Short mmCIF file of C-alpha atoms and ligand atoms in Angstrom, two decimals:
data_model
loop_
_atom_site.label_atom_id
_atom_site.label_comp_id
_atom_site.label_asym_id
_atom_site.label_seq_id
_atom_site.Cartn_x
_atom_site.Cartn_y
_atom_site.Cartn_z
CA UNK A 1 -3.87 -16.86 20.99
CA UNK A 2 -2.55 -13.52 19.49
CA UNK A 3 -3.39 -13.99 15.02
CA UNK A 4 -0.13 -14.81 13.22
CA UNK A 5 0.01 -14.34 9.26
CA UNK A 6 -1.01 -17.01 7.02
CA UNK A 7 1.60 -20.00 6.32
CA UNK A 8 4.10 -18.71 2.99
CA UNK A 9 2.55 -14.95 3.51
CA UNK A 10 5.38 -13.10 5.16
CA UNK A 11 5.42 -9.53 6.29
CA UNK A 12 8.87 -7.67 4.67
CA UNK A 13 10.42 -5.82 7.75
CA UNK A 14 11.85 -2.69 8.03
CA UNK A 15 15.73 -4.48 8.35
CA UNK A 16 15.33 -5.96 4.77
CA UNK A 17 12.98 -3.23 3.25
CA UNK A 18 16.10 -1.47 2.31
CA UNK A 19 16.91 -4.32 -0.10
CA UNK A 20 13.53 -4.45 -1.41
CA UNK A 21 13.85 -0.70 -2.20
CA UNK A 22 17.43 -1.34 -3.55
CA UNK A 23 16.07 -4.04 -6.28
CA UNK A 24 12.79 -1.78 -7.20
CA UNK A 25 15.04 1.45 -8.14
CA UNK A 26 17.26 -0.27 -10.10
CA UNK A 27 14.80 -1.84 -12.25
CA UNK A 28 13.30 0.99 -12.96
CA UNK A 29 16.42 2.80 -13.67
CA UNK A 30 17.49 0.43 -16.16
CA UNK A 31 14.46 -0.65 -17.74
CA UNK A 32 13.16 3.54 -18.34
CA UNK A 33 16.75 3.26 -20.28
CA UNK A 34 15.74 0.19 -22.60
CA UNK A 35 12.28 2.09 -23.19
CA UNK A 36 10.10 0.25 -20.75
CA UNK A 37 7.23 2.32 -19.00
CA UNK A 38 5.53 1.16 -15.84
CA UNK A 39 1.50 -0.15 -15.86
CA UNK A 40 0.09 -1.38 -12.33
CA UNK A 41 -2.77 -3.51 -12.91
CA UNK A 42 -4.89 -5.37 -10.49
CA UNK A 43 -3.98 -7.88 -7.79
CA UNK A 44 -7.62 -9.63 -8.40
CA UNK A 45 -9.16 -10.71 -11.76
CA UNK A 46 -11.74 -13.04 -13.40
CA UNK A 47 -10.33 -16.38 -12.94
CA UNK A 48 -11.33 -17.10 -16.66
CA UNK A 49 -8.57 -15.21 -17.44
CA UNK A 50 -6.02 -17.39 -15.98
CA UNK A 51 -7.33 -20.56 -16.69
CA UNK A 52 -7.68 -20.03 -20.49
CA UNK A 53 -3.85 -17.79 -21.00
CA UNK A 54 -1.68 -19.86 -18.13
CA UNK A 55 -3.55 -23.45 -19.66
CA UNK A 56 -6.46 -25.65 -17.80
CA UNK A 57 -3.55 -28.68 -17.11
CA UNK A 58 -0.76 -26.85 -15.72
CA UNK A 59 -0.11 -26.77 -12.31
CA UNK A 60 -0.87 -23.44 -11.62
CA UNK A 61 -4.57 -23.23 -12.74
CA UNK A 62 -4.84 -27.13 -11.72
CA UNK A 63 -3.25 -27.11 -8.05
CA UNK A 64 -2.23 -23.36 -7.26
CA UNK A 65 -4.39 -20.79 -7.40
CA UNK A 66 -6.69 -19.02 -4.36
CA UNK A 67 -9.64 -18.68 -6.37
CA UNK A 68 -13.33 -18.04 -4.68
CA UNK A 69 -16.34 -17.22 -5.52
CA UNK A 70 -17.43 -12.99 -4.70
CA UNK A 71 -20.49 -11.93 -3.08
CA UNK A 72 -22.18 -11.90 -6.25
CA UNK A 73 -20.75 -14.97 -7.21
CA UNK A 74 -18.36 -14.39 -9.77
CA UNK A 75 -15.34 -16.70 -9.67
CA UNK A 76 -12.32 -14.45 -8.68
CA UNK A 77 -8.54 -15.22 -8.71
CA UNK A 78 -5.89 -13.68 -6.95
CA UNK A 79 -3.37 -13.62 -9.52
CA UNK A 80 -0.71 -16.08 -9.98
CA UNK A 81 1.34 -14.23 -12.31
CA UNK A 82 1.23 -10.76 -14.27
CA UNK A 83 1.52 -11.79 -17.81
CA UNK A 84 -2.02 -12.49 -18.69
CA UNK A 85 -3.71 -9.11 -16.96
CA UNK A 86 -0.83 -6.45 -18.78
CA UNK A 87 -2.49 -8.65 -21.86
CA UNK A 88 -5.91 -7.81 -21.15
CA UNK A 89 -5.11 -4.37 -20.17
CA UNK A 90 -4.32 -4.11 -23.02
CA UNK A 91 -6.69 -5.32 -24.96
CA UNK A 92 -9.11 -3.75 -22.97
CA UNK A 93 -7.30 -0.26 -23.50
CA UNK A 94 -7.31 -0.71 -27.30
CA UNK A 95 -3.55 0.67 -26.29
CA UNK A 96 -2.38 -0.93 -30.16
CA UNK A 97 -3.64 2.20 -31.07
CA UNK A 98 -0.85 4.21 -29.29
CA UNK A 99 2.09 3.62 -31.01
CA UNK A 100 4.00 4.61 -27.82
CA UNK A 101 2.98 1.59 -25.52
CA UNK A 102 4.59 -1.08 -26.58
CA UNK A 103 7.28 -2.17 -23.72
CA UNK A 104 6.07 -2.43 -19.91
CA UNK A 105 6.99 -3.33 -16.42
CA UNK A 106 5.13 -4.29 -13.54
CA UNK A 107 6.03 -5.29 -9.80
CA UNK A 108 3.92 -6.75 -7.38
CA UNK A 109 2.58 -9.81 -5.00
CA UNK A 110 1.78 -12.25 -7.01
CA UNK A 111 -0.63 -15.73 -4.83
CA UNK A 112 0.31 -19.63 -5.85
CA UNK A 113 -1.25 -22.18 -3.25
CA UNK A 114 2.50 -24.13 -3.43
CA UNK A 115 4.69 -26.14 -0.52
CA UNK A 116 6.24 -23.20 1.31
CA UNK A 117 9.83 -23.73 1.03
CA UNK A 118 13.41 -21.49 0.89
CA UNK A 119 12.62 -18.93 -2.21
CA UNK A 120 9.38 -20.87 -2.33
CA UNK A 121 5.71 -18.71 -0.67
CA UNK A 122 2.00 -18.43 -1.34
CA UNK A 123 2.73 -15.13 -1.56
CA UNK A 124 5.45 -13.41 -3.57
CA UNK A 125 6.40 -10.49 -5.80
CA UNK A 126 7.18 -10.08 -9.28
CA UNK A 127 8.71 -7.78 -11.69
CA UNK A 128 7.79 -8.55 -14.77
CA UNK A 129 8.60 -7.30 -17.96
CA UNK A 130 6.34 -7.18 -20.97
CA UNK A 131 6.68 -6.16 -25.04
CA UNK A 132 4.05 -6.37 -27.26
CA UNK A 133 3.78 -5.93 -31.50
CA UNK A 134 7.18 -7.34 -31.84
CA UNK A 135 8.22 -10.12 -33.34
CA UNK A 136 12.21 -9.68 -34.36
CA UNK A 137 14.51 -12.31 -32.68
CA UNK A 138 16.90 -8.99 -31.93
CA UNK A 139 13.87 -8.38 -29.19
CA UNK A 140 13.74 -11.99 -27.63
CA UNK A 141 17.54 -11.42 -27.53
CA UNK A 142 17.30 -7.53 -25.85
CA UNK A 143 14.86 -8.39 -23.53
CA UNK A 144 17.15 -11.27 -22.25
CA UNK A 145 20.11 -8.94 -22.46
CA UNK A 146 18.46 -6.15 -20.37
CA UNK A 147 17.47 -9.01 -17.49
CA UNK A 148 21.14 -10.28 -17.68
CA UNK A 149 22.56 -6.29 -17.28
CA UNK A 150 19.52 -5.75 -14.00
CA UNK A 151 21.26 -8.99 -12.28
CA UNK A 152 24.66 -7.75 -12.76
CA UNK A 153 23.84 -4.35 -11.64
CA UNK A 154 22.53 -5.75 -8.29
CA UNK A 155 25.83 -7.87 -8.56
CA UNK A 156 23.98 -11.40 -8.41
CA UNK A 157 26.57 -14.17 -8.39
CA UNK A 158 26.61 -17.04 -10.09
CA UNK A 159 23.67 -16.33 -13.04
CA UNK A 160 23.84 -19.06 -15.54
CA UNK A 161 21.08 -18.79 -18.63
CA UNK A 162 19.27 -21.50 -20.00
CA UNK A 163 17.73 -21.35 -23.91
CA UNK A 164 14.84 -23.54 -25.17
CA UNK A 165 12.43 -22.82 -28.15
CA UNK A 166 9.06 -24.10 -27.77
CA UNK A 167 8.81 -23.62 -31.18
CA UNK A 168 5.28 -22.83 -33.51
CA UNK A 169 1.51 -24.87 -33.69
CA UNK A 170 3.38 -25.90 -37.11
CA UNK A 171 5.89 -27.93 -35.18
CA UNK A 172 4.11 -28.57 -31.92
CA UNK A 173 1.71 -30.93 -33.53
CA UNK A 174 4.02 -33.54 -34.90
CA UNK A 175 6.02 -33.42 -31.89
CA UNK A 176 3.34 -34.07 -29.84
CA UNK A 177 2.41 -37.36 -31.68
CA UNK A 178 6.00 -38.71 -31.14
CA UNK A 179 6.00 -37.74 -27.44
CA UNK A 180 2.68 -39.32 -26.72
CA UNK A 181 4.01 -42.67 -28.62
CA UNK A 182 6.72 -41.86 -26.56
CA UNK A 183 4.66 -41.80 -23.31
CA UNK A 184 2.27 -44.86 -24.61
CA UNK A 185 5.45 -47.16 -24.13
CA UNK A 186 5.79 -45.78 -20.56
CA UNK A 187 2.40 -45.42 -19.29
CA UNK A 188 2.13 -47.51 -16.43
CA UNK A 189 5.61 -45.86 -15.08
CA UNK A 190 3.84 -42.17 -14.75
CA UNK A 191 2.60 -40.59 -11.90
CA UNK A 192 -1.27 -40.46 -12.18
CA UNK A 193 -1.34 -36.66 -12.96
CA UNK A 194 0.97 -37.79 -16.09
CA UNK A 195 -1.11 -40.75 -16.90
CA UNK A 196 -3.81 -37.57 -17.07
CA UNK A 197 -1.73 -34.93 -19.04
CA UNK A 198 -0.33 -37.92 -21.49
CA UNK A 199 -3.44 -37.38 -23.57
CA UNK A 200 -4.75 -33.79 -22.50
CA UNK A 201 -1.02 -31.94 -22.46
CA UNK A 202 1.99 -34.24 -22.79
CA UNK A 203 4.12 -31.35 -23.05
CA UNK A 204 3.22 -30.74 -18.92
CA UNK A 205 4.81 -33.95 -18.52
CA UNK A 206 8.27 -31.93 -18.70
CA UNK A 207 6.78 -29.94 -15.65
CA UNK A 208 6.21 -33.41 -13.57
CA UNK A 209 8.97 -33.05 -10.02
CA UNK A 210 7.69 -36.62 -9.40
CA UNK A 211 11.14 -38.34 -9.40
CA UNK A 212 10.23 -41.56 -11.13
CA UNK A 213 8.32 -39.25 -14.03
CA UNK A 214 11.73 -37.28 -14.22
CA UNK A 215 13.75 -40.61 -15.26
CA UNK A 216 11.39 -40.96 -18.16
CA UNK A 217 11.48 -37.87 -19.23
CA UNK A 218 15.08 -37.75 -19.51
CA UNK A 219 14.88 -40.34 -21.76
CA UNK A 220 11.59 -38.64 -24.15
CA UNK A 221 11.52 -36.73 -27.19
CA UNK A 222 12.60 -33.49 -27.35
CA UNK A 223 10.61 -30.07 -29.07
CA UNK A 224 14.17 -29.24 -29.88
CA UNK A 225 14.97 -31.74 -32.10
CA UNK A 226 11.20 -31.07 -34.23
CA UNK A 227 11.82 -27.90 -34.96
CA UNK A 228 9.74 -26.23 -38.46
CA UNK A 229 12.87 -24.61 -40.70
CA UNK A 230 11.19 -20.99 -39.32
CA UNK A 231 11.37 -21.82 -35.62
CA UNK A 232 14.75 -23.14 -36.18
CA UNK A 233 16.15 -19.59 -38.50
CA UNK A 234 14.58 -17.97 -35.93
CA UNK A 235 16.29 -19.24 -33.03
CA UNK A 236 19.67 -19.26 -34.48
CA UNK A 237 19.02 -15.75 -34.85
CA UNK A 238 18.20 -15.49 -31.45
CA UNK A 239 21.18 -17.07 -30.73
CA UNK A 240 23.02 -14.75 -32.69
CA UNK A 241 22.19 -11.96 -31.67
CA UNK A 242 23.18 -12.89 -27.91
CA UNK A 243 26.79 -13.59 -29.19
CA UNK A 244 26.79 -10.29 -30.66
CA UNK A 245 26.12 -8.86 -27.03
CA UNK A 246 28.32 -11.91 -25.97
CA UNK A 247 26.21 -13.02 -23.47
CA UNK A 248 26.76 -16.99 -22.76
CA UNK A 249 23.93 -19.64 -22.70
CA UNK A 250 22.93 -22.77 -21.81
CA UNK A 251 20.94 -25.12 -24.55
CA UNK A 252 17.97 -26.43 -22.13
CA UNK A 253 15.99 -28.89 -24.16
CA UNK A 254 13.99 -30.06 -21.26
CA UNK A 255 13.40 -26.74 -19.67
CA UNK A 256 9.38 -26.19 -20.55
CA UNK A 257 7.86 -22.74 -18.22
CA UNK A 258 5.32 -24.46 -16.65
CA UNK A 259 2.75 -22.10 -18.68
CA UNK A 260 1.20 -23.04 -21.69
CA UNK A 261 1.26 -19.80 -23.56
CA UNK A 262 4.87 -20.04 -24.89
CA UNK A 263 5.94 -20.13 -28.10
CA UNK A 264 9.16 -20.04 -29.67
CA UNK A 265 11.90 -18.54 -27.49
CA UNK A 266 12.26 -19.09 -23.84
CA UNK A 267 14.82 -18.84 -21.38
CA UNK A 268 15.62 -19.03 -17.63
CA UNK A 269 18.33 -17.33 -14.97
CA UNK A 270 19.54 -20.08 -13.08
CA UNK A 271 21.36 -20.18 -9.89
CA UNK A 272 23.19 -22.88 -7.62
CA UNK A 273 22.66 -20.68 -4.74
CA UNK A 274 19.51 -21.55 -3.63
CA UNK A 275 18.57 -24.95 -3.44
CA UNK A 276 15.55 -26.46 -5.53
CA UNK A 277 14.26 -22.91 -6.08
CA UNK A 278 17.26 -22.38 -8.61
CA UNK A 279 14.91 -20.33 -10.81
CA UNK A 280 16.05 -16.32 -10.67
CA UNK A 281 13.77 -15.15 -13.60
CA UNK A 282 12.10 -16.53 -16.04
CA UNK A 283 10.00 -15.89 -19.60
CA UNK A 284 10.00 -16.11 -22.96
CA UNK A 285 8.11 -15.39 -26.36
CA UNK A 286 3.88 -15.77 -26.42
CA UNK A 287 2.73 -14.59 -29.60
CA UNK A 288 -0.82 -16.63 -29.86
CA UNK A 289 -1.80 -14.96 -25.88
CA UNK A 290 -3.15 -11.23 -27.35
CA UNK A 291 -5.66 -13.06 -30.18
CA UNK A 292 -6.57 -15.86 -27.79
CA UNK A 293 -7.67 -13.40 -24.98
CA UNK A 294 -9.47 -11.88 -28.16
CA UNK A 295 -7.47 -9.05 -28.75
CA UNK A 296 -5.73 -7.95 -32.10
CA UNK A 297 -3.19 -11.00 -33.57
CA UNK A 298 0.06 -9.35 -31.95
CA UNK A 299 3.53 -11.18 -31.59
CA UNK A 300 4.37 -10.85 -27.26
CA UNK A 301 7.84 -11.74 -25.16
CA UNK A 302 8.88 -11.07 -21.49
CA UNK A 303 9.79 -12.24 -18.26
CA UNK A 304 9.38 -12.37 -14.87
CA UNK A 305 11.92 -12.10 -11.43
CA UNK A 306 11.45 -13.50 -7.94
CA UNK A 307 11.73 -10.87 -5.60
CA UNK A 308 12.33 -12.89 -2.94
CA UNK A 309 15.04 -14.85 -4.57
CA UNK A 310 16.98 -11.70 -5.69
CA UNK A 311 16.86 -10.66 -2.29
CA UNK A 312 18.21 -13.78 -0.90
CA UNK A 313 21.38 -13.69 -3.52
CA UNK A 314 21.67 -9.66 -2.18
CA UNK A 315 24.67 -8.90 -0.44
CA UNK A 316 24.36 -8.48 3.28
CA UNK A 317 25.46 -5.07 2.91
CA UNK A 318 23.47 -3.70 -0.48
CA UNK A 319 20.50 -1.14 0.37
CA UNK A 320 22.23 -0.63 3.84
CA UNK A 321 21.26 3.22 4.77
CA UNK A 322 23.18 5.83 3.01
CA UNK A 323 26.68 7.82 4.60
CA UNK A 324 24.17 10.82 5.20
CA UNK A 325 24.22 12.97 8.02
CA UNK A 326 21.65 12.00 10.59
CA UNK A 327 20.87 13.94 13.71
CA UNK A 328 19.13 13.17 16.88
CA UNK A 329 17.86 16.11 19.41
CA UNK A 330 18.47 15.16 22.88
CA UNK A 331 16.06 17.20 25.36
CA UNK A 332 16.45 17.36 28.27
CA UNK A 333 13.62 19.06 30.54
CA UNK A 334 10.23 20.05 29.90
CA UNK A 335 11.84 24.18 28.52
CA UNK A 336 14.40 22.34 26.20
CA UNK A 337 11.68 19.58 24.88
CA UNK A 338 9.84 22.89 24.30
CA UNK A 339 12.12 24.52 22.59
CA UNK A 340 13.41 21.07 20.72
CA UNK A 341 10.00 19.97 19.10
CA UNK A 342 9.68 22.93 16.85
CA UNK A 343 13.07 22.93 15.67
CA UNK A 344 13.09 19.42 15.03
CA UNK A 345 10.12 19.86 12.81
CA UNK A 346 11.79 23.45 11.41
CA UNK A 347 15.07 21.05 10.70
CA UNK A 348 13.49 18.15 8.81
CA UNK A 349 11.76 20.70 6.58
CA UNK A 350 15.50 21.94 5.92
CA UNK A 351 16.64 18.66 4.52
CA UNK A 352 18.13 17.13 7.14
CA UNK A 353 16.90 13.72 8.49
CA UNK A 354 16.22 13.78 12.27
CA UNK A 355 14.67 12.12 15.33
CA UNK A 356 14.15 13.08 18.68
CA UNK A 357 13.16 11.51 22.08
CA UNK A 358 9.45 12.17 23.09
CA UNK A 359 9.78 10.40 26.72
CA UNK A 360 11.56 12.61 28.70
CA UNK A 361 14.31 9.87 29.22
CA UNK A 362 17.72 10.16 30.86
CA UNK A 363 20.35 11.56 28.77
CA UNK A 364 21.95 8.38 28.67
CA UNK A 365 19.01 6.11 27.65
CA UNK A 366 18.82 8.64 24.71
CA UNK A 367 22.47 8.24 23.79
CA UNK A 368 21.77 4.89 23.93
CA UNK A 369 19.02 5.34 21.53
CA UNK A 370 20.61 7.47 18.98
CA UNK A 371 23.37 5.33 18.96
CA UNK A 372 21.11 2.27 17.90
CA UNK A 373 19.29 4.51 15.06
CA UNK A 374 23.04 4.95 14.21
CA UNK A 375 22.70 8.92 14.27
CA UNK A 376 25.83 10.64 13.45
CA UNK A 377 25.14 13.72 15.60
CA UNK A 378 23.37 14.18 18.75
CA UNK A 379 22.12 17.86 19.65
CA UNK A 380 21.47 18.26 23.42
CA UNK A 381 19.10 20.65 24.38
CA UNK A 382 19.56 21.06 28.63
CA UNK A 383 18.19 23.44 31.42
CA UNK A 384 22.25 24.48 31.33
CA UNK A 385 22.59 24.39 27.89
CA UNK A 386 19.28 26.98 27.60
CA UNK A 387 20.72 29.02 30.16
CA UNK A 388 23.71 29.68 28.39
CA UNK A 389 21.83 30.26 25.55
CA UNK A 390 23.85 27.31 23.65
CA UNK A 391 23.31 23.51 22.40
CA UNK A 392 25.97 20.90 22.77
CA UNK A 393 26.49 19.14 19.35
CA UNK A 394 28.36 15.76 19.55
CA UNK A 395 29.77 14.02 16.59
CA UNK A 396 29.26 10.51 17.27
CA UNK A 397 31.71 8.80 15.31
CA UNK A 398 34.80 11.50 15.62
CA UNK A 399 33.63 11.35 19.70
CA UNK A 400 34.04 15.01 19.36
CA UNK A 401 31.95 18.06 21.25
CA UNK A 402 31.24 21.49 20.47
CA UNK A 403 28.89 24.30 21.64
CA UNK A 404 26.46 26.28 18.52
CA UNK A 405 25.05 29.40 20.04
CA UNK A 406 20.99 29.19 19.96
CA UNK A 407 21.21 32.43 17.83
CA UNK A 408 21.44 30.68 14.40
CA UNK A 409 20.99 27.08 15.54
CA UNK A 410 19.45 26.22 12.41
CA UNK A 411 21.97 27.86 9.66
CA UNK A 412 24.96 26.16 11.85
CA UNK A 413 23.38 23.06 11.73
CA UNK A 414 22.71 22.91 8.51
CA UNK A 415 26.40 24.39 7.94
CA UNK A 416 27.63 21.58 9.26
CA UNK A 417 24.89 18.57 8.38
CA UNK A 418 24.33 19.19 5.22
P1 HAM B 501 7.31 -18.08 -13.74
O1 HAM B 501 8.51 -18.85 -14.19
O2 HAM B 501 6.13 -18.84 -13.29
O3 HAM B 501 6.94 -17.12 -14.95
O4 HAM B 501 7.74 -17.09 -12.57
C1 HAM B 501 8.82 -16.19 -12.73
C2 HAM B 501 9.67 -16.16 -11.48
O5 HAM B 501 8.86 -15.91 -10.33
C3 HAM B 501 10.36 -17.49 -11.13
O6 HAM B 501 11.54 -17.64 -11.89
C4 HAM B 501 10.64 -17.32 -9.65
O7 HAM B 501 11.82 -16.55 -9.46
C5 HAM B 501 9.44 -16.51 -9.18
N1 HAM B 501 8.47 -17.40 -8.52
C6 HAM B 501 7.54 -18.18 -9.09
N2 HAM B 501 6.82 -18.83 -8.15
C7 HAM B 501 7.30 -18.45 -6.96
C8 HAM B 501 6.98 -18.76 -5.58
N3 HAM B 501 5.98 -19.58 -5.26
N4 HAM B 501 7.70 -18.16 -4.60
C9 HAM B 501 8.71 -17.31 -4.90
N5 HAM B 501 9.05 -16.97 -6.17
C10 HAM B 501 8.36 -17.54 -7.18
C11 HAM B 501 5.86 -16.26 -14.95
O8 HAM B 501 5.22 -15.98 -13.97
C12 HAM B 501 5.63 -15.63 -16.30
N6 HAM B 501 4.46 -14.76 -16.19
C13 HAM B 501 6.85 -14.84 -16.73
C14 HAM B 501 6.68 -14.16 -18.05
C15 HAM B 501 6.45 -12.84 -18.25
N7 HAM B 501 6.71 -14.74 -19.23
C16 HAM B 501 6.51 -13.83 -20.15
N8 HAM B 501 6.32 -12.67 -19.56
#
């Protein structure tokens, strides 16, 4: 049985790549402008590294991640998201010391052992968006702004954005007393994993999809309402600065990340458009993740965006090929293939983008070709053609034909092509 690819890996095919290309130039068109600079980092690291920045009783480091042992056997993780390794890179980099690296994007797969769905896979991409050694509310509120202005440049309908603060250790503490009294009264109504993270992480609980664990929740205490006076100033000034770049918001009390390392402000692009998976992009503010990977005490906020889902919300049309000229070389013969391979090559060096048929087929299987690689022009190169020492050039979509002496070919062509 011929190998297929691994369930929730997909291949990206040629047809779509367009899109894919579409999505990666704009962001880095508009986030150069905001100040952003690119790192890559790798797609495999310690698994320690997850565990302790993404949090031991979420789901990810719990139920999601392809981790194994290397020859050597060091526990390895593919990496199930890009926040934590732009940390340690830069930590590891000292790059504090550089003044000049303070705002970054990424893009890549990214691995989470999930339920394959729509806008769901084991394997997706990323682009995430990191700033470090910041800590002014005007940030949290840019950084927002700039992933509003990269969906509306790719003209995503229908973004909605959701705003939660997950506020400070200060008021974490006493909320998490009153949500695990909360949970006490309820305990024999969770799902076991809840009856697990009630006294580990009750804060998870938020993360539960297990419907009966949702009604509860509904119904629990809210980090919201136990906001310290500075997580509260600070959000109103969040919050203020987003009216001031009157962008519109949601209030999302229940909305939680899934990842431990927030603090503060977070926030989510939201869709209708695509079922369960309604989740465009998503971050927020992680200012304890630099000193608890053991790096200097630095204030962090970002995001993240689903590749896939943008590219499911594209329009049919966007990253369709561009109105430029391209030319296929009919030959027809062994003399005009002869004479046609060179100046293909000598053409494509010009500037022009061109293909030609290698088979020796029948003029009209390679109309039919360059007609299906939608080529504008088609040179023919025949035994009559080289006799007369001309080419016959037909424009495909005015249906029109004309005759370019040899002498010149290439100057005409481009005269005309370019
Ligand atoms: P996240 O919310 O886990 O955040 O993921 C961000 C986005 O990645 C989601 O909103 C969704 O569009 C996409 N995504 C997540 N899982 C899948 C999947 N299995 N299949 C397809 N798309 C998926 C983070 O990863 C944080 N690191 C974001 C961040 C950066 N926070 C601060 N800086």
């Amino acid at each position: 049985m011929a190998i297929r690819a691994i369930k929730g890996i997909n291949d990206i095919l040629p047809d779509v790549v367009g899109k894919w290309q579409l999505v990666e130039s704009v962001a880095r068109r508009i986030f150069s402008k905001f100040g952003y600079q690119e790192i890559r980092i790798p797609i495999l690291e310690k698994t320690e590294l997850f565990s302790r920045s993404i949090g031991e009783s979420t789901d990810i480091v719990e139920k999601e991640m392809y981790t194994f042992p290397d020859r050597n056997g060091q526990l390895l993780t593919l990496r199930p998201e890009a926040t934590a390794s732009v940390v340690r890179a830069f930590i590891q980099h000292k790059l504090h010391l550089q003044p000049a690296m303070r705002k970054f994007y990424t893009m890549g797969p990214m691995f989470r052992h999930e339920r394959p769905q729509k806008g769901r896979y084991r394997q997706f991409h990323q682009i995430n968006v990191e700033v470090f050694a910041m800590d002014d509310p005007m940030v949290d509120a840019e950084v927002i702004y700039m992933l509003l202005v990269f969906l509306e440049e790719l003209k995503i309908p229908r973004i909605k954005l959701h705003l939660n603060s997950m506020g400070c250790p200060d008021c974490r503490l006493p909320f998490r007393q009153s949500l695990a009294d909360y949970l006490e009264g309820v305990r024999d109504k969770l799902c076991s994993d809840c009856q697990r993270r009630r006294l580990s992480n009750p804060l998870r609980i938020f993360d539960c999809k297990v419907d009966s664990c949702g009604k509860l929740v509904d119904k629990a205490p809210v980090l919201l309402n136990h906001l310290c006076r500075e997580c509260e100033k600070n959000f109103q000034s969040v919050k203020d600065h987003l009216d001031s770049l009157a962008v519109a918001y949601t209030i999302d009390p229940f909305m939680v990340r899934g990842l431990d390392y927030y603090n503060r402000t977070t926030f989510e692009a939201i869709t209708p458009l695509l079922g369960a998976q309604d989740a465009v992009g998503g971050g927020g503010r992680y200012d304890g993740l630099m000193k608890m990977l053991g790096g200097p005490d630095l204030p962090a906020t970002g995001f993240a965006i689903g590749m896939e889902r943008l590219i499911l919300l594209l329009d049919d049309k966007a990253g369709a090929l561009k109105d430029s000229n391209r030319l296929f070389v009919a030959c027809l013969g062994e003399e005009a293939k002869k004479k046609g391979f060179p100046l293909v090559q000598q053409l494509r060096l010009s500037g022009l983008t061109v293909e030609m048929d290698y088979e020796s087929k029948s003029l009209k299987a390679q109309m039919r070709r360059a007609d299906k690689l939608e080529a504008t022009h088609v040179l023919i190169l025949g035994d009559d053609e080289l006799a007369k020492g001309v080419a016959t050039m037909r424009n495909m979509e005015a249906s029109t034909q004309e005759e370019i002496p040899l002498e010149g070919l290439v100057e005409q062509l481009l005269r005309r092509l370019q």
